[in-house]
Coordinates of C-alpha atoms in Angstrom, one line a residue:
M236 CA 94.1 95.6 115.5
P237 CA 95.7 92.2 116.5
K238 CA 99.4 92.3 117.0
T239 CA 101.2 90.5 114.2
N240 CA 104.6 88.9 114.3
A241 CA 106.0 91.1 111.5
L242 CA 109.1 89.9 109.8
P243 CA 112.0 92.3 110.0
I244 CA 112.6 94.2 106.8
R245 CA 116.2 93.8 105.7
F246 CA 117.4 95.7 102.6
S247 CA 120.6 93.8 102.1
G248 CA 119.3 92.5 98.8
F249 CA 117.7 95.8 97.8
A250 CA 120.8 97.8 97.2
P251 CA 119.7 100.8 95.2
L252 CA 120.7 100.6 91.6
G253 CA 124.0 102.4 91.2
G254 CA 124.5 105.0 88.5
N255 CA 127.4 103.4 86.5
E256 CA 127.9 100.3 88.7
P257 CA 128.6 97.3 86.4
L258 CA 127.1 94.0 87.2
L259 CA 130.5 92.2 87.1
S260 CA 133.3 94.5 88.4
S261 CA 136.0 92.3 87.1
R262 CA 136.7 89.3 84.9
P263 CA 139.0 86.3 85.4
G264 CA 142.6 87.4 85.4
G265 CA 141.9 90.8 87.1
Q266 CA 140.8 92.6 83.8
Q267 CA 138.2 95.2 84.4
A268 CA 134.9 95.0 82.5
A269 CA 134.6 97.7 79.8
T270 CA 131.8 100.2 80.3
R271 CA 129.9 101.6 77.3
P272 CA 129.1 105.3 77.3
L273 CA 125.4 106.2 78.0
S274 CA 125.2 108.1 74.8
Q275 CA 125.7 104.9 72.9
A276 CA 123.3 102.9 75.1
A277 CA 120.4 105.4 75.1
G278 CA 117.9 104.6 72.3
D279 CA 119.6 101.3 71.4
A280 CA 116.7 99.1 72.3
G281 CA 117.8 96.0 70.5
A282 CA 121.5 96.1 71.3
S283 CA 123.2 93.9 73.8
P284 CA 123.4 95.4 77.3
K285 CA 126.9 94.3 77.7
G286 CA 129.0 96.8 79.6
T287 CA 126.2 99.1 80.6
S288 CA 125.2 99.8 84.1
R289 CA 122.5 97.8 85.9
T290 CA 120.3 100.9 86.0
Q291 CA 120.7 101.6 82.3
R292 CA 119.8 98.0 81.4
Y293 CA 116.6 98.2 83.4
I294 CA 115.7 101.5 81.8
D295 CA 116.3 99.9 78.4
M296 CA 114.1 97.0 79.5
A297 CA 111.2 99.4 80.4
A298 CA 111.6 101.3 77.1
S299 CA 111.6 98.0 75.2
M300 CA 108.4 96.9 76.9
A301 CA 106.8 100.3 76.1
D302 CA 107.8 100.3 72.4
S303 CA 104.7 98.5 71.2
S304 CA 102.0 100.2 73.2
T305 CA 103.3 103.7 74.0
P306 CA 106.3 104.7 71.8
Q307 CA 106.2 108.2 73.3
L308 CA 106.9 106.8 76.7
A309 CA 109.7 104.6 75.4
G310 CA 111.3 107.6 73.7
A311 CA 111.0 109.7 76.9
L312 CA 112.7 106.9 78.9
R313 CA 115.6 106.7 76.6
A314 CA 116.0 110.5 76.4
L315 CA 115.8 110.9 80.2
S316 CA 118.0 107.8 80.9
P317 CA 121.0 109.9 82.3
V318 CA 118.6 111.7 84.7
L319 CA 117.0 108.5 85.7
E320 CA 120.3 106.9 86.4
L321 CA 121.0 109.7 89.0
A322 CA 117.4 109.7 90.4
L323 CA 116.8 106.0 90.9
P324 CA 119.4 105.4 93.6
I325 CA 118.1 108.4 95.5
L326 CA 114.5 107.1 95.2
G327 CA 115.8 103.7 96.4
Y328 CA 117.2 105.2 99.6
L329 CA 114.1 107.3 100.1
A330 CA 111.9 104.2 99.8
M331 CA 114.0 102.4 102.4
G332 CA 113.8 105.4 104.8
Y333 CA 110.0 105.5 104.4
M334 CA 109.7 101.8 105.1
Q335 CA 111.8 102.0 108.2
L336 CA 109.7 105.0 109.4
Y337 CA 106.5 103.1 108.7
R338 CA 107.7 100.2 110.8
A339 CA 108.7 102.5 113.7
I340 CA 105.3 104.1 113.7
Y341 CA 103.6 100.7 113.6
A342 CA 105.7 99.4 116.5
A343 CA 104.7 102.5 118.5
Y344 CA 101.1 101.8 117.6
L345 CA 101.3 98.2 119.0
T346 CA 103.1 99.4 122.2
L347 CA 100.8 102.3 123.2
P348 CA 97.5 101.6 124.9
R349 CA 94.5 102.4 122.7
D350 CA 93.3 105.3 124.8
E351 CA 96.7 107.0 124.9
L352 CA 97.1 106.5 121.2
Q353 CA 93.8 108.2 120.5
A354 CA 94.9 111.1 122.7
V355 CA 98.1 111.4 120.7
I356 CA 96.1 111.4 117.4
G357 CA 93.7 114.0 118.8
L358 CA 96.7 116.2 119.7
V359 CA 98.1 115.9 116.2
L360 CA 94.7 116.9 114.7
C361 CA 94.7 120.1 116.7
F362 CA 97.5 121.5 114.5
F363 CA 95.5 121.0 111.3
G364 CA 93.1 123.9 111.8
G365 CA 89.9 123.7 109.8
T366 CA 91.1 120.8 107.6
F367 CA 91.2 118.2 110.5
V368 CA 87.7 117.0 109.6
T369 CA 88.9 116.0 106.1
L370 CA 91.8 114.1 107.7
I371 CA 89.4 112.2 110.0
A372 CA 87.2 111.3 107.0
A373 CA 90.2 110.0 105.0
V374 CA 91.5 108.0 107.9
E375 CA 88.1 106.4 108.7
A376 CA 87.6 105.6 105.0
F377 CA 91.0 104.0 104.8
R378 CA 90.4 102.0 108.0
T379 CA 86.9 100.8 106.9
M380 CA 88.1 99.7 103.4
G381 CA 90.8 97.4 104.7
G382 CA 93.3 99.7 106.5
E383 CA 93.4 97.4 109.5
S384 CA 94.8 94.5 107.5
L385 CA 97.1 96.9 105.5
Y386 CA 100.3 96.0 107.5
D387 CA 99.9 92.2 106.8
E388 CA 99.4 92.9 103.1
V389 CA 102.4 95.2 102.9
E390 CA 104.5 92.6 104.7
Y391 CA 103.4 89.9 102.3
L392 CA 104.2 92.0 99.2
K393 CA 107.6 92.9 100.7
E394 CA 108.3 89.2 101.2
Q395 CA 107.4 88.5 97.5
V396 CA 109.5 91.3 96.3
S397 CA 112.4 90.0 98.4
V398 CA 112.0 86.6 96.8
V399 CA 112.0 88.0 93.3
W400 CA 115.0 90.2 94.0
A401 CA 117.0 87.3 95.5
A402 CA 116.2 85.3 92.3
N403 CA 117.3 88.3 90.2
I404 CA 120.6 88.6 92.1
R405 CA 121.3 84.9 91.5
D406 CA 120.4 85.2 87.8
E407 CA 122.7 88.2 87.4
G408 CA 125.7 86.0 88.4
L409 CA 124.9 83.0 86.2
D410 CA 127.5 82.0 83.6
D411 CA 126.2 78.7 82.1
D412 CA 128.6 78.8 79.1
K413 CA 131.6 79.3 81.4
D414 CA 133.1 82.1 79.3
G415 CA 133.8 84.4 82.2
I416 CA 130.9 86.8 81.2
A417 CA 127.5 86.7 82.9
D418 CA 124.8 85.4 80.6
V419 CA 122.6 88.5 81.1
E420 CA 125.5 90.6 79.8
Q421 CA 125.3 88.8 76.5
L422 CA 121.6 89.2 75.9
S423 CA 119.8 91.9 73.9
T424 CA 117.5 94.2 75.7
T425 CA 114.4 92.3 74.3
D426 CA 115.7 88.9 75.4
L427 CA 116.8 90.3 78.8
T428 CA 113.3 91.7 79.3
K429 CA 111.7 88.3 78.5
R430 CA 114.1 86.6 80.8
K431 CA 113.5 88.9 83.8
V432 CA 109.7 88.8 83.4
S433 CA 109.7 85.0 83.3
L434 CA 112.0 84.9 86.3
A435 CA 109.6 87.1 88.3
M436 CA 106.6 85.0 87.3
V437 CA 108.3 81.8 88.3
S438 CA 109.6 83.2 91.6
I439 CA 106.1 84.1 92.8
V440 CA 104.4 80.9 93.9
D441 CA 100.9 82.2 94.7
P442 CA 100.0 85.0 92.3
S443 CA 96.4 85.0 93.4
R444 CA 97.5 86.0 96.9
V445 CA 99.6 88.8 95.5
Q446 CA 96.6 89.9 93.4
T447 CA 94.4 90.0 96.6
A448 CA 97.0 92.0 98.5
V449 CA 97.4 94.6 95.7
G450 CA 93.6 94.8 95.4
K451 CA 93.1 95.5 99.1
L452 CA 95.7 98.3 99.0
W453 CA 94.1 99.7 95.8
A454 CA 90.6 99.6 97.4
A455 CA 91.8 101.4 100.5
S456 CA 93.6 104.1 98.4
L457 CA 90.5 104.7 96.2
A458 CA 88.4 105.0 99.4
V459 CA 90.7 107.8 100.6
L460 CA 90.6 109.6 97.2
A461 CA 86.8 109.3 96.9
T462 CA 86.4 110.7 100.5
L463 CA 88.6 113.7 99.7
K464 CA 86.8 114.5 96.5
L465 CA 83.1 113.6 97.2
Q466 CA 81.0 115.1 99.9
F467 CA 78.8 112.0 100.1
A468 CA 81.9 109.8 100.8
Q469 CA 82.9 112.2 103.6
V470 CA 79.5 112.0 105.2
A471 CA 79.6 108.2 105.0
A472 CA 83.0 108.1 106.6
Y473 CA 81.8 110.4 109.4
A474 CA 78.8 108.1 109.9
L475 CA 81.0 105.0 110.1
A476 CA 83.3 106.7 112.6
L477 CA 80.3 107.7 114.8
A478 CA 79.0 104.1 114.6
G479 CA 82.3 102.7 115.8
M480 CA 82.2 105.1 118.8
L481 CA 78.6 104.3 119.7
K482 CA 78.8 100.6 119.4
F483 CA 80.2 99.8 122.8
P484 CA 77.6 101.7 124.9
V485 CA 74.8 100.5 122.6
V486 CA 75.8 96.9 122.9
R487 CA 75.9 97.2 126.7
L488 CA 72.5 98.8 126.7
F489 CA 70.6 96.7 124.2
A490 CA 72.5 93.4 123.9
P491 CA 70.8 91.6 126.9
A492 CA 67.3 92.3 125.7
L493 CA 68.1 91.5 122.1
S494 CA 69.8 88.2 123.1
W495 CA 66.7 87.2 125.1
A496 CA 64.5 88.1 122.0
L497 CA 66.6 86.1 119.6
G498 CA 66.9 83.0 121.8
P499 CA 69.8 80.6 122.2
A500 CA 69.8 79.5 118.6
L501 CA 70.3 83.0 117.2
V502 CA 72.2 84.7 120.1
H503 CA 75.4 84.8 118.0
W504 CA 73.7 87.3 115.7
C505 CA 73.3 89.8 118.4
D506 CA 76.6 91.8 117.8
T507 CA 76.1 91.7 114.0
I508 CA 72.6 93.0 114.2
I509 CA 73.6 95.9 116.5
D510 CA 76.7 96.8 114.4
S511 CA 74.8 96.7 111.1
G512 CA 71.9 98.7 112.6
L513 CA 74.3 101.5 113.7
K514 CA 76.1 101.6 110.4

């Protein structure tokens, strides 16, 4: 895999949504903003989010969006809003931790020579007993279906999320009518949902690129699921892995003769023909 100049991940704009953290902690003149109890906020899909926590407003937004298509989901979100307010900050910190761990593993992958890395992976597989063949199949399926470009896609999606989040932070502080209260604090849940969705769509400049990145991640994930569930997919993954291992010696053995047979005009097809034949 070619080494990429990955942008550093910074989470300064991704502060996990606090439980009862108000958007505006104070108003002009030092007066504290009033906070509405959760019991009044839950289930009030059309009421203004004024005074509720940021997390509660986002839960109300999600429930409002689900009202028309899945009313049961909307009701569950409102009923579980106190639990979600406690769980979402924890999930935010866990996501940050996993992202940092992922970056550390990828940095080690770029640093270690390929042979030593394969030896480390082989040593890890020794601790999986009889299930290591399934892990090999899953890894090979993921790699074949776009896993090698996964890091670039994740970095791009992270950048787009950062752009949307930065725009959201700026929007949270807007006060166009100069009344000392943020505009989003004075909107109903429905209007707030429309405003945030529109903001996200405007912030993403190249939606087709985002669609491509998500599609590659989805395809790689489906390949892993299919490999774990279907015996045919496991056999195909093993075959591709063996083809990758045999390619180098086969190219050294047959490439000169094949290049001579193809001639100067078609010699650039030599590697492709051998690789396709092996697979």
